């Protein structure tokens, strides 16, 4: 269900995301193969983990406030791997190529800090003495790569340990004593918070990936064979501050050890390749194998106490360790069931609902899991204002909140039929569902009564034009209309028997409906008659339609399809977002910022109206006689211009943009097109002012024209 947009609304300013992107960008879920690089808990309930999601091409930081039962994404960045994190109370740092991110409010907001270093390596590790003083070290093969800050990351200076190797790990004992490990078996110690260093070599052919000291003198260091000596992992121990090291006898030596952590001088764990977890209860004299899992790489461990902790690794491994390592629980770090409806209440508040009773709340840029006692599928959600909202679903479920979704309670619906859509208009709320079921409230859901629809057909969506005029669409081409507040309903012939899923309006008489089999119909006389509107690409089910102004509208469908119009619904193009999920619902805050939700827990966001439009098919039935490339309009332009072209026969066509030097800037269209007239928008907001050229290229035709971007 979507809001009815009144087009005299004030433009709401959306918050600026420091990770802003073009088009529709990822919000949820992390993929099942996400790599978790580091994990830390600041108390038994609150923890953080960061890593890299290759499938979504982004780094991420997730947070739990209930001991790992559920997680939310608190930071993410496109094409940036997050390698390491450190939190001290509410102040936290996340590091990855090529920047450092900082929060001072437990992850609600992040800023990017400049790194005034000589190089921009991939930063694998960070550690802080306190909120202001910390150390940052760089990638393998970048020697002597240790940097120090004393002002909370605002500036960094070189803290040279004087080693001809890359620094891999920094361990802070107290405000003065710092230890580090690195390549070529090198170990270094500082007793004056990194001003000077004492370095030695433990084993020349080993990468010493991690170290842990239980006090100022007793510590452990681990790693794996290096380059010409790819031998299995080792653990060494010192009892004299690293002056001497002894290799420990192990019951199992995986390919590598990644991390160690101790709860006291005797009790600790080591983790690594092959899903290996080793435990010692006597300061490393003996070790016991607690877990082994081939083809798994564990990267980090965070202990709550010797009995329990958390383990993070590659390929989506996020575990809770119990019973001193004798059992491990797999944690669910992302919701992957279907979302069926989304509504943005205002610029900082929104909700998405879906299968198994899931409710997600969008607050200040972050999606949080909400909780209610219902486990039935939720199909639709709408809000009357920022406080009062209703969600409906299968088996007659109607739930209500009066406090911005903090709590939800059940409303009595007296039916087991599924409800499919809910919509508020001021104090009036309609709910429609299967077998012609309609219920209505005139007091914000305090009381309800049934409305007779005189049909047994399933109803899927509702549109309130005003308190008197209401439309309903449903299965088998059903379109109902009332002009007397639901007392009587007229069945309007839609000209289709396909199931209709959504309805929207740009004016009192101009109505659009969408449904199965790529059905899009338009009425300009209040539903008395309907005209088919042609859409490009193959037939799919269309699930939702919404307009953000009288001229601009969006349609979402299965297999990641999004259509957009910018000319009052006369022509529609599609937005290529490289998505295969079904898109079930769409909602906009303003003309630029919106969200889509769908199958597999998919949530995506746009801050630029979804980006460029491709393949806009002309609904003129006259097929062009020849190829033709029109002059762009407007020209000059700032920042968007429209490029129109004709295709007389089925062809693979490209629209390519070049700069003044003839360098390819972008490809707007690259697809097989049917005969027709097309147009595509080019947004030049990310490009410099100047002269550009655009070309239509097919196997049989090439033409180029000039255009001017002026800012």
XYZ file of C-alpha atoms in Angstrom, residues 165-663:
499
model
C 58.441 -5.249 7.428
C 54.760 -4.500 7.461
C 53.030 -4.136 10.829
C 50.102 -6.543 11.143
C 48.810 -6.090 14.692
C 49.065 -3.611 17.560
C 48.340 -4.670 21.147
C 48.003 -2.082 23.912
C 48.758 -3.238 27.459
C 48.294 0.108 29.215
C 48.827 3.818 28.662
C 52.561 3.285 28.094
C 53.300 -0.273 26.975
C 52.563 -1.124 23.331
C 53.434 -4.346 21.488
C 53.226 -5.037 17.780
C 53.759 -7.978 15.436
C 54.457 -8.108 11.732
C 55.932 -9.772 8.696
C 59.152 -11.795 8.669
C 58.550 -12.837 12.272
C 59.256 -9.357 13.617
C 58.129 -8.196 17.049
C 58.491 -4.730 18.551
C 57.913 -3.195 21.991
C 57.438 0.355 23.226
C 57.292 1.424 26.868
C 56.597 5.093 26.147
C 53.394 4.943 24.108
C 55.124 4.556 20.772
C 57.801 7.238 20.987
C 60.616 4.670 20.762
C 60.657 0.970 19.904
C 62.760 -2.126 20.620
C 62.555 -4.702 17.799
C 63.531 -8.354 17.422
C 62.925 -11.220 15.011
C 61.138 -14.296 16.385
C 60.987 -16.419 13.222
C 62.167 -15.048 9.859
C 59.690 -16.900 7.642
C 56.492 -16.248 9.572
C 53.781 -13.650 9.390
C 52.935 -12.905 13.002
C 49.297 -11.990 12.536
C 48.251 -11.399 16.111
C 49.457 -11.138 19.677
C 47.894 -10.994 23.119
C 49.480 -10.109 26.463
C 47.832 -11.146 29.712
C 50.003 -8.665 31.608
C 53.048 -6.501 30.922
C 55.430 -9.467 30.738
C 53.455 -12.556 29.665
C 52.176 -12.768 26.144
C 51.428 -14.951 23.146
C 51.983 -14.412 19.444
C 50.667 -16.421 16.479
C 50.812 -16.596 12.722
C 51.647 -18.740 9.729
C 54.382 -19.573 7.243
C 55.348 -16.899 4.754
C 56.279 -16.869 1.068
C 58.943 -19.563 0.495
C 58.064 -21.311 3.767
C 54.278 -21.936 3.749
C 54.372 -24.033 6.918
C 51.368 -24.429 9.268
C 50.402 -22.029 12.033
C 52.438 -21.574 15.198
C 51.969 -20.034 18.638
C 54.843 -18.611 20.689
C 54.927 -17.479 24.326
C 57.034 -15.033 26.297
C 57.246 -14.453 30.050
C 59.784 -11.601 29.935
C 58.130 -8.902 27.824
C 59.169 -10.448 24.547
C 62.911 -10.754 25.160
C 62.642 -14.515 24.669
C 60.014 -16.638 22.956
C 59.177 -20.347 23.142
C 57.186 -22.198 20.513
C 54.257 -24.044 22.098
C 53.288 -27.649 21.424
C 49.869 -27.848 19.765
C 47.474 -30.769 19.156
C 46.580 -29.271 15.769
C 48.345 -26.834 13.473
C 46.009 -25.301 10.896
C 47.318 -23.434 7.898
C 47.271 -20.217 9.895
C 46.247 -18.693 13.208
C 44.355 -15.412 12.920
C 43.688 -14.274 16.467
C 44.025 -15.054 20.182
C 42.320 -13.772 23.297
C 42.646 -14.563 27.013
C 40.399 -13.867 29.980
C 43.250 -14.136 32.485
C 46.821 -15.409 32.636
C 45.731 -19.066 32.293
C 42.576 -19.226 30.186
C 42.447 -18.357 26.515
C 41.544 -19.305 22.954
C 43.255 -19.261 19.556
C 41.386 -19.357 16.246
C 42.344 -19.713 12.604
C 42.051 -21.617 9.364
C 39.903 -24.766 8.937
C 37.440 -23.342 11.470
C 39.938 -24.188 14.197
C 39.329 -23.147 17.814
C 41.950 -24.150 20.415
C 41.565 -23.676 24.171
C 44.092 -23.568 26.994
C 43.421 -23.536 30.736
C 47.052 -23.505 31.898
C 48.682 -20.528 30.197
C 49.432 -22.366 26.980
C 51.159 -25.431 28.419
C 48.412 -27.597 26.927
C 45.845 -26.893 24.229
C 42.579 -28.643 23.392
C 40.800 -28.665 20.033
C 37.274 -27.306 20.583
C 36.152 -26.919 16.977
C 37.279 -27.837 13.488
C 35.443 -27.088 10.226
C 37.199 -27.576 6.875
C 37.169 -24.684 4.406
C 36.317 -22.132 7.071
C 38.548 -19.208 8.018
C 37.958 -17.629 11.411
C 39.251 -14.065 11.693
C 38.482 -12.752 15.175
C 37.252 -13.691 18.627
C 35.689 -11.574 21.380
C 35.395 -13.181 24.820
C 32.775 -12.215 27.368
C 34.402 -14.539 29.880
C 36.067 -17.919 29.663
C 32.675 -19.594 29.290
C 31.316 -17.585 26.364
C 32.249 -15.301 23.510
C 31.823 -14.537 19.825
C 33.718 -15.662 16.719
C 33.703 -13.987 13.297
C 35.018 -15.278 9.983
C 34.704 -15.577 6.226
C 31.636 -16.745 4.287
C 29.090 -15.346 6.700
C 30.512 -16.996 9.824
C 29.238 -15.258 12.947
C 29.124 -17.552 15.966
C 28.316 -17.372 19.658
C 30.560 -19.617 21.722
C 29.059 -21.320 24.781
C 30.120 -23.736 27.503
C 33.836 -22.949 27.328
C 33.963 -23.602 23.615
C 32.137 -26.931 23.636
C 29.232 -25.548 21.576
C 28.753 -22.822 18.983
C 25.529 -21.135 17.921
C 25.222 -19.628 14.433
C 23.947 -16.059 14.677
C 21.469 -14.551 12.236
C 23.021 -11.253 11.187
C 20.533 -10.285 8.467
C 16.810 -10.611 7.797
C 16.298 -12.459 4.504
C 12.584 -13.173 4.397
C 10.282 -11.237 2.101
C 9.330 -7.626 2.694
C 5.870 -6.889 1.327
C 5.238 -3.220 2.092
C 7.161 -0.053 2.921
C 5.979 3.387 4.024
C 8.052 6.476 4.728
C 6.257 8.541 7.361
C 8.628 11.510 7.249
C 12.284 12.194 6.520
C 13.539 10.300 9.577
C 10.860 7.652 10.123
C 9.685 4.712 8.045
C 8.521 1.101 8.297
C 8.765 -2.102 6.278
C 6.714 -5.233 7.016
C 6.921 -8.760 5.691
C 6.752 -12.483 6.211
C 6.681 -14.098 9.668
C 5.419 -10.862 11.220
C 8.647 -8.941 10.620
C 8.566 -5.188 11.199
C 11.598 -3.050 10.391
C 11.750 0.556 11.558
C 13.751 3.210 9.718
C 14.983 5.863 12.122
C 17.592 8.542 11.391
C 19.078 6.627 8.485
C 19.216 3.135 10.046
C 16.859 0.151 9.750
C 16.111 -1.459 13.124
C 14.195 -4.702 13.727
C 10.888 -4.101 15.463
C 9.077 -6.612 17.612
C 5.467 -7.729 17.958
C 3.747 -10.907 19.084
C 2.361 -11.672 15.623
C 4.124 -14.293 13.492
C 1.737 -14.174 10.520
C 2.763 -12.667 7.208
C 2.213 -8.900 7.103
C 1.105 -7.567 3.717
C 0.699 -3.821 4.164
C 1.479 -0.931 6.512
C 0.404 2.708 6.662
C 0.590 5.584 9.138
C -1.892 8.344 9.890
C 0.845 10.508 11.405
C 4.237 10.029 13.042
C 2.691 8.164 16.005
C -0.260 6.094 14.810
C 0.139 3.275 12.316
C -1.533 0.013 11.327
C -0.166 -3.124 9.676
C -2.363 -5.902 8.278
C -1.727 -9.432 7.108
C -2.773 -13.035 6.791
C -5.368 -14.726 9.029
C -7.154 -11.450 9.755
C -4.173 -9.834 11.448
C -4.564 -6.130 12.234
C -1.925 -4.628 14.529
C -1.613 -1.025 15.647
C 1.000 1.267 17.164
C 0.437 4.611 18.850
C 4.082 5.329 19.718
C 6.022 5.314 16.430
C 6.271 1.548 16.273
C 7.869 1.029 19.672
C 4.975 -1.244 20.618
C 2.342 -2.992 18.516
C -0.930 -4.489 19.769
C -3.592 -6.566 18.040
C -6.884 -5.141 16.853
C -9.958 -7.394 16.716
C -10.918 -8.092 13.092
C -13.371 -10.978 13.610
C -12.127 -12.850 10.553
C -9.511 -15.361 9.505
C -9.410 -13.977 5.976
C -6.173 -12.371 4.855
C -5.972 -8.587 4.728
C -3.911 -7.265 1.830
C -3.899 -3.465 2.075
C -4.436 -0.630 4.548
C -4.685 3.107 3.921
C -5.221 6.183 6.080
C -6.680 9.476 4.944
C -6.798 11.777 7.951
C -8.841 9.875 10.596
C -10.382 7.449 8.100
C -8.774 4.046 7.600
C -9.785 1.299 5.165
C -8.531 -2.289 5.253
C -9.277 -4.633 2.331
C -8.619 -8.327 1.876
C -9.626 -11.680 0.471
C -13.178 -12.692 -0.481
C -14.316 -9.065 -0.753
C -13.651 -8.293 2.922
C -13.572 -4.566 3.822
C -13.346 -3.018 7.284
C -13.336 0.700 8.037
C -12.514 3.015 10.922
C -13.357 6.702 11.180
C -11.443 7.306 14.419
C -7.838 6.248 13.695
C -8.501 2.580 14.330
C -10.109 2.884 17.757
C -13.247 1.144 16.481
C -14.026 -0.750 13.275
C -17.054 -1.824 11.266
C -17.538 -4.011 8.204
C -18.319 -2.545 4.792
C -20.270 -4.526 2.207
C -18.469 -4.726 -1.133
C -20.959 -7.029 -2.888
C -18.118 -9.132 -4.247
C -16.279 -12.242 -3.148
C -13.176 -11.426 -5.195
C -9.864 -10.911 -3.422
C -9.003 -7.214 -3.030
C -5.352 -6.152 -3.160
C -5.079 -2.368 -2.859
C -7.054 0.719 -1.967
C -6.966 4.401 -2.902
C -8.823 7.125 -0.998
C -9.299 10.277 -3.087
C -11.277 11.969 -0.327
C -13.681 10.933 2.421
C -16.341 10.045 -0.159
C -14.503 8.703 -3.220
C -12.536 5.478 -2.813
C -11.187 2.898 -5.283
C -10.294 -0.760 -4.703
C -8.479 -3.107 -7.104
C -8.193 -6.874 -6.891
C -8.007 -10.214 -8.628
C -9.545 -10.958 -12.040
C -9.384 -7.305 -13.107
C -11.559 -6.069 -10.230
C -11.985 -2.283 -9.904
C -14.508 -0.997 -7.356
C -15.479 2.623 -6.747
C -17.600 4.367 -4.144
C -18.629 8.013 -4.105
C -20.563 7.866 -0.840
C -17.995 6.746 1.735
C -18.411 3.034 1.059
C -22.162 2.771 1.394
C -22.409 1.609 -2.217
C -19.797 0.272 -4.616
C -19.780 0.232 -8.415
C -17.856 -2.448 -10.296
C -15.958 -0.647 -13.062
C -14.967 -2.686 -16.152
C -11.167 -2.629 -16.391
C -10.827 -4.511 -19.666
C -8.603 -7.210 -18.178
C -8.981 -10.447 -16.261
C -5.455 -10.267 -14.857
C -5.015 -9.762 -11.130
C -4.577 -6.087 -10.278
C -2.154 -5.338 -7.446
C -1.904 -1.575 -7.029
C -3.629 1.716 -7.802
C -2.465 5.339 -7.747
C -3.676 8.737 -8.961
C -2.187 11.976 -10.257
C -5.457 13.897 -10.052
C -9.037 13.305 -9.027
C -9.959 11.719 -12.371
C -6.577 10.430 -13.605
C -6.028 6.930 -12.227
C -3.395 4.254 -12.915
C -3.653 0.528 -12.136
C -1.013 -2.218 -12.444
C -1.002 -5.993 -12.138
C 0.015 -9.316 -13.586
C 1.188 -9.802 -17.194
C 2.745 -6.315 -17.349
C -0.695 -4.740 -17.052
C -0.623 -0.932 -16.831
C -3.848 0.948 -17.485
C -4.765 4.605 -17.283
C -8.117 6.304 -16.836
C -8.721 10.030 -17.281
C -12.405 9.939 -16.336
C -12.453 8.463 -12.871
C -12.387 4.831 -13.966
C -15.249 4.933 -16.457
C -12.891 3.774 -19.211
C -9.312 2.528 -19.291
C -6.523 2.705 -21.878
C -3.602 0.305 -22.061
C -0.151 1.816 -21.557
C 2.796 0.009 -23.154
C 5.888 -0.801 -21.114
C 9.292 -1.949 -22.415
C 10.838 -5.369 -21.758
C 9.220 -8.752 -21.119
C 5.977 -9.515 -19.331
C 6.211 -9.709 -15.555
C 3.956 -9.086 -12.578
C 3.774 -5.435 -11.534
C 3.348 -5.045 -7.786
C 3.177 -1.352 -6.873
C 2.730 2.086 -8.416
C 3.324 5.485 -6.835
C 3.587 9.067 -8.062
C 5.844 11.648 -6.423
C 4.333 14.484 -8.471
C 1.708 14.827 -11.170
C 4.339 14.046 -13.806
C 6.780 11.652 -12.112
C 5.783 8.118 -11.179
C 7.294 4.706 -10.460
C 6.165 1.110 -10.945
C 7.871 -1.862 -9.292
C 7.631 -5.502 -10.278
C 9.138 -8.936 -10.153
C 12.736 -9.719 -11.121
C 14.052 -6.343 -9.994
C 12.001 -4.287 -12.433
C 11.457 -0.549 -11.859
C 9.686 1.663 -14.397
C 9.594 5.447 -14.280
C 7.668 8.178 -16.076
C 8.488 11.864 -16.183
C 5.660 12.961 -18.492
C 2.440 12.249 -16.603
C 2.439 8.538 -17.408
C 2.446 8.934 -21.190
C 5.796 7.135 -21.574
C 7.628 4.825 -19.206
C 11.258 3.729 -19.107
C 13.025 1.367 -16.780
C 15.869 1.745 -14.307
C 18.559 -0.916 -14.514
C 19.501 -1.727 -10.911
C 21.111 -5.153 -11.404
C 18.631 -6.893 -9.119
C 16.762 -10.194 -9.423
C 14.604 -9.868 -6.291
C 10.900 -9.219 -6.685
C 10.235 -5.590 -5.744
C 6.983 -5.634 -3.800
C 6.631 -2.048 -2.611
C 8.003 1.470 -3.101
C 7.704 4.664 -1.058
C 9.223 8.127 -1.446
C 9.999 10.833 1.103
C 10.266 13.508 -1.566
C 11.031 13.767 -5.265
C 14.540 12.325 -4.853
C 14.655 10.057 -1.802
C 12.814 6.760 -1.753
C 12.959 3.103 -0.743
C 12.074 -0.206 -2.364
C 11.570 -3.512 -0.539
C 11.039 -7.050 -1.744
C 11.901 -10.704 -1.650
C 14.897 -12.055 0.226
C 14.899 -9.192 2.731
C 15.858 -6.697 0.026
C 15.838 -3.001 0.955
C 17.340 -0.384 -1.350
C 17.397 3.395 -1.233
C 17.775 6.188 -3.753
C 18.700 9.810 -3.167
C 18.627 10.844 -6.839
C 15.179 9.674 -7.955
C 16.534 6.272 -8.915
C 19.127 7.441 -11.422
C 18.891 7.379 -15.195
C 15.957 6.025 -17.192
C 16.554 3.490 -19.960
C 14.493 2.215 -22.880
C 11.556 4.607 -22.792
C 9.108 3.114 -25.299
C 6.808 5.377 -27.252
C 3.154 4.406 -27.102
C 2.685 5.764 -30.618
C 1.779 2.759 -32.753
C 3.537 4.244 -35.815
C 6.837 2.430 -36.326
C 9.686 4.753 -37.409
C 10.749 4.383 -41.038
C 14.463 4.901 -40.347
C 17.057 5.314 -37.652
C 17.178 8.830 -36.296
C 18.963 10.593 -33.442
C 17.249 13.766 -32.262
C 18.907 16.803 -30.741
C 18.877 16.544 -26.982
C 16.479 18.747 -25.055
C 17.082 21.024 -23.284
C 20.400 22.112 -24.734
C 22.356 23.664 -23.075
C 21.217 21.834 -19.934
C 21.809 21.658 -16.172
C 22.023 18.931 -15.047
C 19.542 16.612 -16.860
C 18.795 16.382 -20.563
C 16.664 14.029 -22.648
C 18.001 12.154 -25.693
C 15.398 10.774 -28.109
C 16.035 8.282 -30.922
C 14.117 6.106 -33.409
C 14.658 2.392 -34.089
C 12.936 1.091 -37.304
C 13.739 -2.593 -36.763
C 14.838 -4.817 -33.922
C 18.433 -3.854 -33.186
C 21.129 -3.892 -30.550
C 21.447 -0.177 -29.835
C 23.847 1.901 -27.767
C 23.679 5.500 -26.602
C 27.238 6.535 -25.697
C 28.388 9.822 -24.146
C 31.847 11.215 -24.996
C 33.755 14.220 -23.685
C 35.387 16.881 -25.868
C 38.549 14.758 -26.218
C 36.571 11.803 -27.514
C 36.877 9.775 -24.327
